[in-house]
Structure formats: C-alpha cells, structure tokens
PDB file of C-alpha atoms in Angstrom:
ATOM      1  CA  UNK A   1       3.811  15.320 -14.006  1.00 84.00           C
ATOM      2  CA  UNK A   2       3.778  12.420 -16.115  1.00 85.00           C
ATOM      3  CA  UNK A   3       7.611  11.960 -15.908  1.00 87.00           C
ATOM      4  CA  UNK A   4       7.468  11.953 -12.117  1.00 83.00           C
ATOM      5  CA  UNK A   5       4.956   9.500 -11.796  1.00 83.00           C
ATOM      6  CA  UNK A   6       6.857   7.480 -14.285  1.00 84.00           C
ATOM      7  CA  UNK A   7      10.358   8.151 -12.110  1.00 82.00           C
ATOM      8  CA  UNK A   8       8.602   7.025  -8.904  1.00 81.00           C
ATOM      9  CA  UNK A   9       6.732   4.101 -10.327  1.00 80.00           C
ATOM     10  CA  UNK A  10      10.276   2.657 -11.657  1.00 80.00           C
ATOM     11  CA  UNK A  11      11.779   3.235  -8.220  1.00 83.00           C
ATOM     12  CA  UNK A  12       9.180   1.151  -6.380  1.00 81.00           C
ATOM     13  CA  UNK A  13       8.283   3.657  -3.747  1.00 84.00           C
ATOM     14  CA  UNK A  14       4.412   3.075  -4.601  1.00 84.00           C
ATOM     15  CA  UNK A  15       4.878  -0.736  -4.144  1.00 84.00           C
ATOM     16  CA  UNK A  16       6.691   0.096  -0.581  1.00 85.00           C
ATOM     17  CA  UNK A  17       4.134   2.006   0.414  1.00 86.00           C
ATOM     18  CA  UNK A  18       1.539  -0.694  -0.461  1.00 86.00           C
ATOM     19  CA  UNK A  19       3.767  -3.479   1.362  1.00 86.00           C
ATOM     20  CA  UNK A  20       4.086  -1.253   4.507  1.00 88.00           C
ATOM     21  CA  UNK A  21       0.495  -0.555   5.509  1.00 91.00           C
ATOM     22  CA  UNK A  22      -0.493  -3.944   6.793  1.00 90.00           C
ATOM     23  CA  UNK A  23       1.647  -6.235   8.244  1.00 93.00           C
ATOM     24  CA  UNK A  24       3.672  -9.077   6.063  1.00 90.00           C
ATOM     25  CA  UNK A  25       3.913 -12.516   8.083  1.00 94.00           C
ATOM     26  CA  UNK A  26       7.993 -13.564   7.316  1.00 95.00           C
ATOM     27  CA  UNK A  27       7.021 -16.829   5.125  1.00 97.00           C
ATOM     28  CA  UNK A  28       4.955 -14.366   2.943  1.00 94.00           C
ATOM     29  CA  UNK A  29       7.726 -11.872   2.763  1.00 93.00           C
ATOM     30  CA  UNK A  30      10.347 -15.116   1.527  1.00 96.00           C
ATOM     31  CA  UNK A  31       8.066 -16.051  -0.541  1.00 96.00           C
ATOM     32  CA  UNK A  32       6.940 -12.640  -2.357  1.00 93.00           C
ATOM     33  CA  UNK A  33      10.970 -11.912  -2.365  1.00 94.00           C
ATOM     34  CA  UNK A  34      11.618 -15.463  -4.622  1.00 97.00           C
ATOM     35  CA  UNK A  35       8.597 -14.541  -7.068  1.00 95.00           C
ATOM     36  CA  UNK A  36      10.267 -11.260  -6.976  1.00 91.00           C
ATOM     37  CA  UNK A  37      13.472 -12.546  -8.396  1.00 95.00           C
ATOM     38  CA  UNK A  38      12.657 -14.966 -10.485  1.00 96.00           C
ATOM     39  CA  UNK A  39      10.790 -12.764 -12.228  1.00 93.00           C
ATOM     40  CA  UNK A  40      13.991  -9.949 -12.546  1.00 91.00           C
ATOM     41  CA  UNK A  41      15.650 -13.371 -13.414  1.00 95.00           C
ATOM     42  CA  UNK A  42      13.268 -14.401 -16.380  1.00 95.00           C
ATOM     43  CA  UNK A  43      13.030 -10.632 -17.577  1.00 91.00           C
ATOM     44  CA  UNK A  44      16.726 -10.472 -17.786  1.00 92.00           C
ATOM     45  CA  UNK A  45      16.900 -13.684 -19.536  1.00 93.00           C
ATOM     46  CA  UNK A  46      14.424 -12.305 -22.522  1.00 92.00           C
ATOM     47  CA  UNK A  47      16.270  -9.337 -22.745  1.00 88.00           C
ATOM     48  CA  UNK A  48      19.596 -11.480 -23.430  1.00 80.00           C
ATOM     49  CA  UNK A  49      17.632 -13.330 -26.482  1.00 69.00           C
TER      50      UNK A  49
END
C-alpha cells in the first residue's frame, strides 16, 4: 500500500484531482504553471551541484 501511494503521489494524480474540483481563473493557472517551473528549474539546478 505504501508503494502505491508513493507511485501515485510522484505522478501528480492527487494534485490533479485537487486542481480540478473548483474552478482555476486562467491568470491563476499562468501563474501557478511559472512557480511550477521554476521550481523543477531550481530543483534541477541543486541536483547538478
């Protein structure tokens, strides 16, 4: 059990499901998608250290 919850937690299908149930105005949705990134961006940059 622990592995699966693991497995789906890394996939983001929780976080989905959280975005989907009320309704994301487009501005919020940009601006959630560049916090997003930068922070895949700044993860992948300590990882290169």
């Amino acid at each position: 059990m622990k592995i699966l919850k693991k497995k789906i937690q890394n996939d983001g299908l929780f976080r989905r499901l959280k975005l989907k149930k009320s309704y994301e105005k487009p501005s919020e949705c940009k601006r959630r998608k560049r916090r997003e990134a930068l922070r895949r961006h700044r993860i992948a940059a300590n990882r290169g250290r």
